[in-house]
Short mmCIF file of C-alpha atoms and ligand atoms in Angstrom, two decimals:
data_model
loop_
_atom_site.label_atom_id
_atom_site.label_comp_id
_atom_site.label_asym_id
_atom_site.label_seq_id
_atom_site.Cartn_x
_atom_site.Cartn_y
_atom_site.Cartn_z
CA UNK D 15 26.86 -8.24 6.35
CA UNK D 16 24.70 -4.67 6.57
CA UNK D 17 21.37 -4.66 6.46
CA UNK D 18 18.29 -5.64 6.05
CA UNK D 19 17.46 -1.66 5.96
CA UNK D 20 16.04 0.65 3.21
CA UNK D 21 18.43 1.67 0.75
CA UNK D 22 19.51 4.92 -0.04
CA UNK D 23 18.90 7.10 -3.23
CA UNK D 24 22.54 5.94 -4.54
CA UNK D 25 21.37 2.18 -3.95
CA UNK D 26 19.20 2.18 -7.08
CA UNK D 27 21.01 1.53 -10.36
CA UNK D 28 22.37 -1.09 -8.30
CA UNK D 29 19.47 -2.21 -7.14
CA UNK D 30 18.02 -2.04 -11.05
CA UNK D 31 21.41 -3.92 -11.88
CA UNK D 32 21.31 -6.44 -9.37
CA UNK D 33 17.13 -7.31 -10.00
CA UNK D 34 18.25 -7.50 -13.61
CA UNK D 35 21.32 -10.34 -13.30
CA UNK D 36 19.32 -12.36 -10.84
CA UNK D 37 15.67 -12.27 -11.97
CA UNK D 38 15.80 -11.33 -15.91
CA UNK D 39 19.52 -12.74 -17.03
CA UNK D 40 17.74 -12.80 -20.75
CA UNK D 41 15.37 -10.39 -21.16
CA UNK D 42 16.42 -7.54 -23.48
CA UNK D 43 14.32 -5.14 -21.54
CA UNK D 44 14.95 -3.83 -17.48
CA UNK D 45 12.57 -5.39 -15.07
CA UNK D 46 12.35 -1.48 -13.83
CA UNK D 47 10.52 -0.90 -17.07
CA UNK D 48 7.60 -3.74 -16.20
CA UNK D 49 7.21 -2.55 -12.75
CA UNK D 50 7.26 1.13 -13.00
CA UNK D 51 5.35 2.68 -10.31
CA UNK D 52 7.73 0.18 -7.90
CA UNK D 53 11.18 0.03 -9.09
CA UNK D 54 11.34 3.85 -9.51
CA UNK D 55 14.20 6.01 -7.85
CA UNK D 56 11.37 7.81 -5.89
CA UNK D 57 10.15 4.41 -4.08
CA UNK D 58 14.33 3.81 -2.51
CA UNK D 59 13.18 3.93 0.73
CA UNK D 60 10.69 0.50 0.40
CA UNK D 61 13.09 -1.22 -1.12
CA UNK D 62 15.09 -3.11 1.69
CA UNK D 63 18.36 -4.61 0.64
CA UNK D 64 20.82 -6.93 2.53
CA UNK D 65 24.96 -5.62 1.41
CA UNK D 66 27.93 -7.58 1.93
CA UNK D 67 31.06 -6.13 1.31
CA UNK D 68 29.49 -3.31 -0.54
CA UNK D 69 27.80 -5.63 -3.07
CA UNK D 70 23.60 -6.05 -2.81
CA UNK D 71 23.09 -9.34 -1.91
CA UNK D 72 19.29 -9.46 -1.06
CA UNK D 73 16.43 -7.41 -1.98
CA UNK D 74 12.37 -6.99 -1.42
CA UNK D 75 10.25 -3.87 -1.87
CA UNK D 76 6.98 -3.07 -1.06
CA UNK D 77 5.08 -0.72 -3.12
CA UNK D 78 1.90 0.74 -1.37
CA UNK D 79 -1.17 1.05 -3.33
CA UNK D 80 -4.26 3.08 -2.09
CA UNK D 81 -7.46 0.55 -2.55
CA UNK D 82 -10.66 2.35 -2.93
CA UNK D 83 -13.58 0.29 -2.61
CA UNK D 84 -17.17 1.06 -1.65
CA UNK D 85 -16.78 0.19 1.62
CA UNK D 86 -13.50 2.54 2.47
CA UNK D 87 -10.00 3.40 1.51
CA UNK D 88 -7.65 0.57 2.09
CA UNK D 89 -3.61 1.16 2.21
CA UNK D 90 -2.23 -2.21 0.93
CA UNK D 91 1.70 -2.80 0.89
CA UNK D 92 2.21 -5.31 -2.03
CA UNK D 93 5.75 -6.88 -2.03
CA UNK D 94 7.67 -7.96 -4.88
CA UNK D 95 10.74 -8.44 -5.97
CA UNK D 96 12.23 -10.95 -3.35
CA UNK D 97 15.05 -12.21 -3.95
CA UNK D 98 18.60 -13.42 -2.81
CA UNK D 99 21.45 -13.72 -4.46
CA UNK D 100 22.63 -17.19 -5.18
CA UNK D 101 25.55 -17.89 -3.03
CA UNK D 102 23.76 -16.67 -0.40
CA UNK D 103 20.73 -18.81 0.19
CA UNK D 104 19.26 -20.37 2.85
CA UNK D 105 20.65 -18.25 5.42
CA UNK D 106 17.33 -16.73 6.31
CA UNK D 107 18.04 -13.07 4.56
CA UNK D 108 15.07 -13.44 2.14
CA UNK D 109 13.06 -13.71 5.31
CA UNK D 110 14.29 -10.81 7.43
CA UNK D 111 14.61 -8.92 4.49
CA UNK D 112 10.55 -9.04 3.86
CA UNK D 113 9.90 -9.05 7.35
CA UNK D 114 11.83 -5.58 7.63
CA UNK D 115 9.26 -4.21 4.60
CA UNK D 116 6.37 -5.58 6.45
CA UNK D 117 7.35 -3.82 9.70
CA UNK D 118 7.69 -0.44 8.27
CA UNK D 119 5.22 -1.39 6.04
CA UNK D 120 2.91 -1.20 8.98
CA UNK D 121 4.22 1.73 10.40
CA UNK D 122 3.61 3.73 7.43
CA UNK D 123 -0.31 2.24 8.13
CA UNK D 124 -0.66 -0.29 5.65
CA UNK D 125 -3.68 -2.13 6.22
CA UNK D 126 -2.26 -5.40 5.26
CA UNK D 127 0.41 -6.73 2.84
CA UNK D 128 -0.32 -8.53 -0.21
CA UNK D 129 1.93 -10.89 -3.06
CA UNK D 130 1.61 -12.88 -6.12
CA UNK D 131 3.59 -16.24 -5.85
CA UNK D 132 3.74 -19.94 -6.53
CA UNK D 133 6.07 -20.20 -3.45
CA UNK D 134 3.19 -20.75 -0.91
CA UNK D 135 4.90 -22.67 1.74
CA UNK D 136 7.74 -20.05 1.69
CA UNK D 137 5.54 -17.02 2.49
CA UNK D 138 3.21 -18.59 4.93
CA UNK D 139 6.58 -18.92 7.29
CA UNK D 140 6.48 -14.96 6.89
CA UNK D 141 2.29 -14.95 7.71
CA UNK D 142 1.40 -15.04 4.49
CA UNK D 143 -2.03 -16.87 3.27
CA UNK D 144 -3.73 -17.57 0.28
CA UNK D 145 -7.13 -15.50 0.45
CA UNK D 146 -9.40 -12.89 -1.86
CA UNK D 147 -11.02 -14.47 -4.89
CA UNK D 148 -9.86 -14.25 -8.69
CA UNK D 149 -12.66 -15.57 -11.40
CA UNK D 150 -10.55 -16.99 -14.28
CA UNK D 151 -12.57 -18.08 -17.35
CA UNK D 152 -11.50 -19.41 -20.53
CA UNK D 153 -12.43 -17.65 -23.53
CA UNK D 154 -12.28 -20.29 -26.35
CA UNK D 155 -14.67 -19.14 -28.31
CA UNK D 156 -15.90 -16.36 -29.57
CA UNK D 157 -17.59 -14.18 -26.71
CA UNK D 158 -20.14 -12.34 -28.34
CA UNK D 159 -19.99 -9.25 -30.61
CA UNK D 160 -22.45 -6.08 -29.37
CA UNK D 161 -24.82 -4.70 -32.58
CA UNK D 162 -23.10 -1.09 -32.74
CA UNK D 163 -19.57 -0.59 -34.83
CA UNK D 164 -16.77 -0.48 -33.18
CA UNK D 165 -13.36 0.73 -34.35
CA UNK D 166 -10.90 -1.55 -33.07
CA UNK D 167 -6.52 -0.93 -32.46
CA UNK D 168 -4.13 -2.95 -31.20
CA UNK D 169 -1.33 -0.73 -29.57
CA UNK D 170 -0.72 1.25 -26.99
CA UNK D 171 -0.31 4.88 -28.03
CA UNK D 172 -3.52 5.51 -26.88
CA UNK D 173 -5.06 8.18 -24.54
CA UNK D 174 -4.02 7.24 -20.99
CA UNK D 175 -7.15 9.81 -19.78
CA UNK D 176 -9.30 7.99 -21.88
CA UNK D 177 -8.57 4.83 -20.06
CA UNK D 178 -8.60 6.41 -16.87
CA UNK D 179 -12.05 7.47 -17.32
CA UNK D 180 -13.13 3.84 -18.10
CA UNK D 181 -10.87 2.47 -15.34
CA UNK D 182 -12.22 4.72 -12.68
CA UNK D 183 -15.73 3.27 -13.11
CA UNK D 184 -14.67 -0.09 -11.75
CA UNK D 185 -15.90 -0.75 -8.28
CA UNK D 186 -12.65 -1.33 -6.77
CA UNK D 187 -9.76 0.33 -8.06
CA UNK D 188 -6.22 1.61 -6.59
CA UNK D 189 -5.94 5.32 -6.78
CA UNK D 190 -3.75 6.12 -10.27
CA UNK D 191 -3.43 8.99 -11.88
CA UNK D 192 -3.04 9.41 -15.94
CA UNK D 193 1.08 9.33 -15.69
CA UNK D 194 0.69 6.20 -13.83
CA UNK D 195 -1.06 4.75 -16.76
CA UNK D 196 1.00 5.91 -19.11
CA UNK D 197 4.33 4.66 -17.57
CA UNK D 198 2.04 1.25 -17.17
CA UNK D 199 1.18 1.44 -21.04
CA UNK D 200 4.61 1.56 -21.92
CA UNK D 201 5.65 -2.07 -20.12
CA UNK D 202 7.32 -4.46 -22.49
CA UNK D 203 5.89 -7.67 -23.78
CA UNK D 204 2.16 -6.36 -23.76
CA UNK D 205 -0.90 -5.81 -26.22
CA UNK D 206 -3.56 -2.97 -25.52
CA UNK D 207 -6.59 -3.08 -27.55
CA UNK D 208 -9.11 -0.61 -27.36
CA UNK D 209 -12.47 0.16 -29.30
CA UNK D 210 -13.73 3.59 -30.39
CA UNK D 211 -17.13 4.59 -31.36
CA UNK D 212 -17.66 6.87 -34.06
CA UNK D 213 -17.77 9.77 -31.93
CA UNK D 214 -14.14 8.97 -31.40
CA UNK D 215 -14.89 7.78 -27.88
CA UNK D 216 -13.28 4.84 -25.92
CA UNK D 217 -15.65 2.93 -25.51
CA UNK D 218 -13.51 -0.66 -24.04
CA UNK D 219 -9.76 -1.73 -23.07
CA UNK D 220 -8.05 -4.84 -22.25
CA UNK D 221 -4.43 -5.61 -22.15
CA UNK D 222 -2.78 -9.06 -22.44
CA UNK D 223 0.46 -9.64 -20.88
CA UNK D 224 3.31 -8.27 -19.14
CA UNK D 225 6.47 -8.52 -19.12
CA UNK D 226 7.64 -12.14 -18.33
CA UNK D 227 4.24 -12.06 -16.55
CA UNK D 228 0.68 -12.73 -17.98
CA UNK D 229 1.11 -14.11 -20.90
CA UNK D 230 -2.74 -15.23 -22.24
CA UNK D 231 -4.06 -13.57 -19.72
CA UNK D 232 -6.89 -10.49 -19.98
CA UNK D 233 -5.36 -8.56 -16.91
CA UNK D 234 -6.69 -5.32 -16.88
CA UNK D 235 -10.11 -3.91 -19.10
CA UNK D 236 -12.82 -1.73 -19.06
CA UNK D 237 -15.74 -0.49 -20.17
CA UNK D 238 -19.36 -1.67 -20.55
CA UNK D 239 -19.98 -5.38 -21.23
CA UNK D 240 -21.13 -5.77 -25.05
CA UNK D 241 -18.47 -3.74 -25.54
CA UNK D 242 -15.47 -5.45 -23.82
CA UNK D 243 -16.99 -8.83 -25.39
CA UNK D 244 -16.80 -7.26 -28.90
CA UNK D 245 -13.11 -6.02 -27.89
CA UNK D 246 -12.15 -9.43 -27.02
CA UNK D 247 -14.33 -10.97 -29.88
CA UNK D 248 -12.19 -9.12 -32.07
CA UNK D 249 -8.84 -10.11 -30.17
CA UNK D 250 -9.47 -13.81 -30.29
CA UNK D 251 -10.25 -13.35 -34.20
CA UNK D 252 -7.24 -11.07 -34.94
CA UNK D 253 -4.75 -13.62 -32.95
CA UNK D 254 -6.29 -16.99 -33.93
CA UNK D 255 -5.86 -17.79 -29.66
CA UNK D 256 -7.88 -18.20 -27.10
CA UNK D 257 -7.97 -16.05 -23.61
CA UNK D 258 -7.64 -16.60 -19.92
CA UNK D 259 -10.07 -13.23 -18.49
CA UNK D 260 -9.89 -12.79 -15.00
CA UNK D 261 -12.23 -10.86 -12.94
CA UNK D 262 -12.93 -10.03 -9.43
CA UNK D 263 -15.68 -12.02 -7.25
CA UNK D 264 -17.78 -8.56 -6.94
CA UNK D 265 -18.43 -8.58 -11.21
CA UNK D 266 -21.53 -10.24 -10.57
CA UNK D 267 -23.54 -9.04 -13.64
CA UNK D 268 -20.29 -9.99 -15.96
CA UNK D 269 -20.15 -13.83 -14.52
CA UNK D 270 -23.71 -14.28 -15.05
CA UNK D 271 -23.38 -13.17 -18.64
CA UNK D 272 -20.68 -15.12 -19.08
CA UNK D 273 -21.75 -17.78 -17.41
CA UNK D 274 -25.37 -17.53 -19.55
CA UNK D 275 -22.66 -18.07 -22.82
CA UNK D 276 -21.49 -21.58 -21.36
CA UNK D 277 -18.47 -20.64 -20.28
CA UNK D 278 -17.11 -22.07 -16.83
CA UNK D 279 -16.08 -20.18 -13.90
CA UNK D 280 -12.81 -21.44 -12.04
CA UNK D 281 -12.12 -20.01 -8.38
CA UNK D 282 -8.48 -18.65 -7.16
CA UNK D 283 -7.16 -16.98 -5.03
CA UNK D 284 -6.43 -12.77 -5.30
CA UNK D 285 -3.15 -13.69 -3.52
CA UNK D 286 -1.08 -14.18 -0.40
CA UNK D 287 -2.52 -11.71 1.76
CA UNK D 288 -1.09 -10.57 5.39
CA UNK D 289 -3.03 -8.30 7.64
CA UNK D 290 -0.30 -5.54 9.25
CA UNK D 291 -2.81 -3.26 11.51
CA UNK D 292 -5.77 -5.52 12.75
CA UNK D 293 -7.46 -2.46 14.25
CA UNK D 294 -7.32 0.02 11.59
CA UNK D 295 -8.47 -2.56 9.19
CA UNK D 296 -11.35 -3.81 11.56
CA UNK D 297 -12.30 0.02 12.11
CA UNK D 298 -12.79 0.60 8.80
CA UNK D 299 -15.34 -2.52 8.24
CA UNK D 300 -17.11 -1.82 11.66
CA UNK D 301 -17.22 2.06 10.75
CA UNK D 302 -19.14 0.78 7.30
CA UNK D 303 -21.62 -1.80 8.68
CA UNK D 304 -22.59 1.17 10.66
CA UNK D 305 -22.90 3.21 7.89
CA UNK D 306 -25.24 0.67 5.96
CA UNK D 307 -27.28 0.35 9.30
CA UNK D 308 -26.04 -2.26 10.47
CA UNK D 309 -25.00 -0.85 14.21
CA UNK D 310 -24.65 -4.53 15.97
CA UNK D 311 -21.85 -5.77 13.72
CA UNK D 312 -18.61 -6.50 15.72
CA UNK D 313 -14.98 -7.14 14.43
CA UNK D 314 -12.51 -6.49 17.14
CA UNK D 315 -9.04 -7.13 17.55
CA UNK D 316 -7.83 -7.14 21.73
CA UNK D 317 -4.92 -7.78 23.17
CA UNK D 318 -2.90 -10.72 22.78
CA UNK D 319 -3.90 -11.39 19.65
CA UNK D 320 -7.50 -12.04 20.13
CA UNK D 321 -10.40 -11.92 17.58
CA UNK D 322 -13.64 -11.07 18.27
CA UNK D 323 -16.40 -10.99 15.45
CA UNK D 324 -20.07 -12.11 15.16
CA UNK D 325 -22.67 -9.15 16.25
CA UNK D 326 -23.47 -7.80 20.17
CA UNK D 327 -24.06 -10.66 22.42
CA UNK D 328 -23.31 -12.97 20.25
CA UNK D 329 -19.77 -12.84 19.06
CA UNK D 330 -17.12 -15.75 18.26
CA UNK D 331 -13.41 -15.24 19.90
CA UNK D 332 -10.45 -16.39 18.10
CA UNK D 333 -6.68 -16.33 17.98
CA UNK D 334 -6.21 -17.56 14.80
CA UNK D 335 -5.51 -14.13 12.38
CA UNK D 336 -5.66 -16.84 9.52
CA UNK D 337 -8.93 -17.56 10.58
CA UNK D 338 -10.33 -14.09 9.94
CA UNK D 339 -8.14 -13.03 7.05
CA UNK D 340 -9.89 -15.93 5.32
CA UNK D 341 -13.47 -14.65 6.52
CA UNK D 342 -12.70 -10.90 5.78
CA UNK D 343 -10.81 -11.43 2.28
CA UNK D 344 -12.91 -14.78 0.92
CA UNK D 345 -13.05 -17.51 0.16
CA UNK D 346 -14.42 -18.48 4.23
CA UNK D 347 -17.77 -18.55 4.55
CA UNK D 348 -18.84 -17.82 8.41
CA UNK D 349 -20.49 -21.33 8.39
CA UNK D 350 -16.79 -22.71 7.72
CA UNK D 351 -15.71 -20.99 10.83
CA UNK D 352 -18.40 -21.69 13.34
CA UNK D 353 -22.05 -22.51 13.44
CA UNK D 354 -22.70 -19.03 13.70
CA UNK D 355 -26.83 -18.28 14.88
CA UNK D 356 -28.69 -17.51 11.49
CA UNK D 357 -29.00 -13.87 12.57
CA UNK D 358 -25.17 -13.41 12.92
CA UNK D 359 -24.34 -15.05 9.86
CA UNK D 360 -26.42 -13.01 7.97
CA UNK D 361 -25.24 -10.16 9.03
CA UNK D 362 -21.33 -10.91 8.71
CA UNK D 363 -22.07 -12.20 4.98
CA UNK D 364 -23.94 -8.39 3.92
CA UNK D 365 -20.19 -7.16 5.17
CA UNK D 366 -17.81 -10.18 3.89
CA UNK D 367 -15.79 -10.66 2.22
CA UNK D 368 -14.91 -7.40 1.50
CA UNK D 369 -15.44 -6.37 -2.23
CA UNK D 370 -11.06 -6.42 -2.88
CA UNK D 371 -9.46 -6.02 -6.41
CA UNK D 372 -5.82 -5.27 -7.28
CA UNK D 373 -5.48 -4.87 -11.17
CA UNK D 374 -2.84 -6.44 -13.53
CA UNK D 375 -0.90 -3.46 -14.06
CA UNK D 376 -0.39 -3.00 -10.44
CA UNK D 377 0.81 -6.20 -9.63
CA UNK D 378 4.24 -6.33 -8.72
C1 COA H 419 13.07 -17.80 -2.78
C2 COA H 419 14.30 -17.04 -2.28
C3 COA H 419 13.99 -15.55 -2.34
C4 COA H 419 14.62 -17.47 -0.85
O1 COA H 419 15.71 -16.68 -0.39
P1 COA H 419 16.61 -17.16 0.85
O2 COA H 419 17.38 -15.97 1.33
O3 COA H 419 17.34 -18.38 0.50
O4 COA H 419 15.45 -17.54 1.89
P2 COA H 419 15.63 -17.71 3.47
O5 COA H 419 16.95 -18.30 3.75
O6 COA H 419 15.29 -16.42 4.12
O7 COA H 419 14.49 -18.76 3.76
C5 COA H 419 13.52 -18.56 4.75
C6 COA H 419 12.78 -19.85 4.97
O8 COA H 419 12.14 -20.28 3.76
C7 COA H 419 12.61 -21.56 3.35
N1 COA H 419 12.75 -21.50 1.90
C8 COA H 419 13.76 -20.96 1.18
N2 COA H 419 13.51 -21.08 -0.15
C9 COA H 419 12.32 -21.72 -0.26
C10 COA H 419 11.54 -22.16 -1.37
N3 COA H 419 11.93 -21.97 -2.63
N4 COA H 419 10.39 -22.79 -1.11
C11 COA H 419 9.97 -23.01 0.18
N5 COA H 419 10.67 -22.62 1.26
C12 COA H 419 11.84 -21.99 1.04
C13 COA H 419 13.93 -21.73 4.06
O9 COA H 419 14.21 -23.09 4.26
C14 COA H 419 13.68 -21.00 5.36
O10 COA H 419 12.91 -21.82 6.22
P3 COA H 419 13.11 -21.78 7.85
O11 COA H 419 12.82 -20.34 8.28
O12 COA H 419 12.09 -22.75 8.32
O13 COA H 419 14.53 -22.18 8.06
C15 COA H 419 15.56 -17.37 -3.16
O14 COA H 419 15.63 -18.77 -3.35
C16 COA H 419 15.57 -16.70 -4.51
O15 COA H 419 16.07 -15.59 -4.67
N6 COA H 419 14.99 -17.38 -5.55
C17 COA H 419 14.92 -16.84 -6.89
C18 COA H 419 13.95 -15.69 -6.98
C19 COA H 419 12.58 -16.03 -6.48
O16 COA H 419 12.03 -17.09 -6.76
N7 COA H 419 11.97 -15.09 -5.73
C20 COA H 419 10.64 -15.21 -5.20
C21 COA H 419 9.69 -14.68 -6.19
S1 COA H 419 8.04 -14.70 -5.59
#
């Protein structure tokens, strides 16, 4: 057995070939076409694969994304792709194989690693916890159409600098650039709407599905809010179907507009989240509560994996790295992790949890 170590440029169609038999044995399409910014010959070196006698036997990549938010630039390694070939199972290479991402995931600086699974119990073994916030709601019923006319298309030869521009007025977005979007508009087994004005100008997005992924599911959209709702409006009268929209916690003027149309918030989780470098991570929340004035704030990581947060002179010590992940990403409130002095509390909640977002298309 060789490996678990990064493959090598000639790795890849092998790679491709071996992703395809195990995780998409009927799919007409390549799973390289629904992830294309991570199974791309130029990301070889993050994807780790296990050989044995030549043949690829298990695989995981990571795929770093750069997060911006208000509060800083985040590097995030999200993983994908795990898997093990058959006959091999349950001979721990799934494990070293994504532990071998996260390491040099964290010495390329990656602030923390991050995954989309129903296999909870097998990624917390790894460090992995459920944390960050996803608003789902279900749009059954017609959302609510905005006065001006709208030209609506379903399809997705559209302009991916058009969407950009929408997509970079989100609060939290990764950094893309307009080929990223349109390699992401080509993914298989997905519908873009859009809506122009008659000025010709995009005025609202949102794409349903992808790939074997998604399917229902508002993933990714933009614009302004009567807008999107006329968008959508449109889609659940075009398609005779309702919607599942999900949103990020931080949309707080969209959830009380939905909300003030009757329809019901449900709470999940962003992902499985695992923090890789405690300190650059805490540095960059410490250097913003400064920033915003608030100079007393304290989130330290010492040695020995100890925790220190709360504000000067009054801080709470931990070992437990779940413990804060939960308090930085949501859905811990301080009050869940200590009876925290009204003063401190306040201050870690106008920090936490930190405004996070990753966006359907990036998911891998
Ligand atoms: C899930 C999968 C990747 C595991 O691969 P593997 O090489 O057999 O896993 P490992 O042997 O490294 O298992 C590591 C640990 O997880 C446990 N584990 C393995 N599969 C598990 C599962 N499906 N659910 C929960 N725990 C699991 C093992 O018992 C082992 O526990 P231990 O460390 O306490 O002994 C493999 O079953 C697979 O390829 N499945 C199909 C593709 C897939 O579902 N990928 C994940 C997509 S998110």
């Amino acid at each position: 057995m060789e490996g678990p170590k990064p493959s090598r440029s000639e790795d890849y169609s092998h790679i491709v070939s071996f992703l395809n038999e195990q995780l998409r044995p009927d799919q007409e399409w390549s799973i390289a076409n629904e992830y294309p910014t991570a199974i791309t010959p130029h990301n070889h070196l993050n994807m780790h694969i296990v050989k044995d006698e030549q043949k690829i036997v298990s695989h995981a990549l990571a795929r770093d994304l750069i997060i911006k938010s208000p509060m800083s630039l985040f590097k995030v390694a999200t993983i994908g792709s795990v898997v093990t070939d058959s006959k091999y199972r349950n001979q721990g290479l799934s494990k070293k194989t994504i532990l071998n991402c996260l390491e040099a995931g964290a010495e390329r600086g990656c602030d923390f690693a991050l995954l989309w699974t129903d296999l909870h119990d097998f990624y917390s073994k790894m460090g992995f916890q459920l944390a960050g916030s996803e608003i789902s709601y279900n749009l059954d019923r017609p959302v609510r159409q905005s006065g001006e006319p709208l030209n609506y298309i379903e399809g997705n030869r559209v302009s991916a600098q058009a969407i950009a521009q929408l997509y970079n007025k989100h609060t939290v977005v990764s950094l893309r650039n307009a080929s990223d979007i349109q390699k992401y508009l080509s993914i298989p087994a997905m519908r873009v709407y859009t809506a122009w004005d008659a000025s010709n100008r995009l005025r609202a997005y949102a794409v349903e599905g992808k790939g074997i992924d998604l399917h229902g599911y508002i993933h990714e959209w933009g614009g302004d809010l009567p807008d999107l709702f006329s968008l959508i409006s449109f889609m659940q009268k075009k398609n005779n179907m309702s919607y599942t929209f999900i949103a990020p916690l931080h949309s707080q003027n969209l959830h009380r507009q939905l909300q003030g149309l009757g329809f019901k918030s449900n709470h999940g989780y962003l992902g499985m989240f695992k923090i890789l470098n405690a300190r650059s991570l805490f540095l960059k929340i410490t250097n913003y509560a400064r920033s915003v004035g608030l100079v007393d704030f304290v989130l330290e990581a010492h040695e020995g994996d100890q925790f220190v947060i709360g504000r000067k002179g009054k801080t709470y010590q931990t070992d437990s790295l779940q413990e804060i992940t939960s308090l930085i990403f949501g859905p811990s409130t301080p009050n869940q992790l200590k009876d925290f002095d009204p003063e401190t509390r306040q201050i870690i909640e106008k920090i936490l949890p930190l405004p996070m977002w990753v966006w359907g298309w990036d998911s891998v």
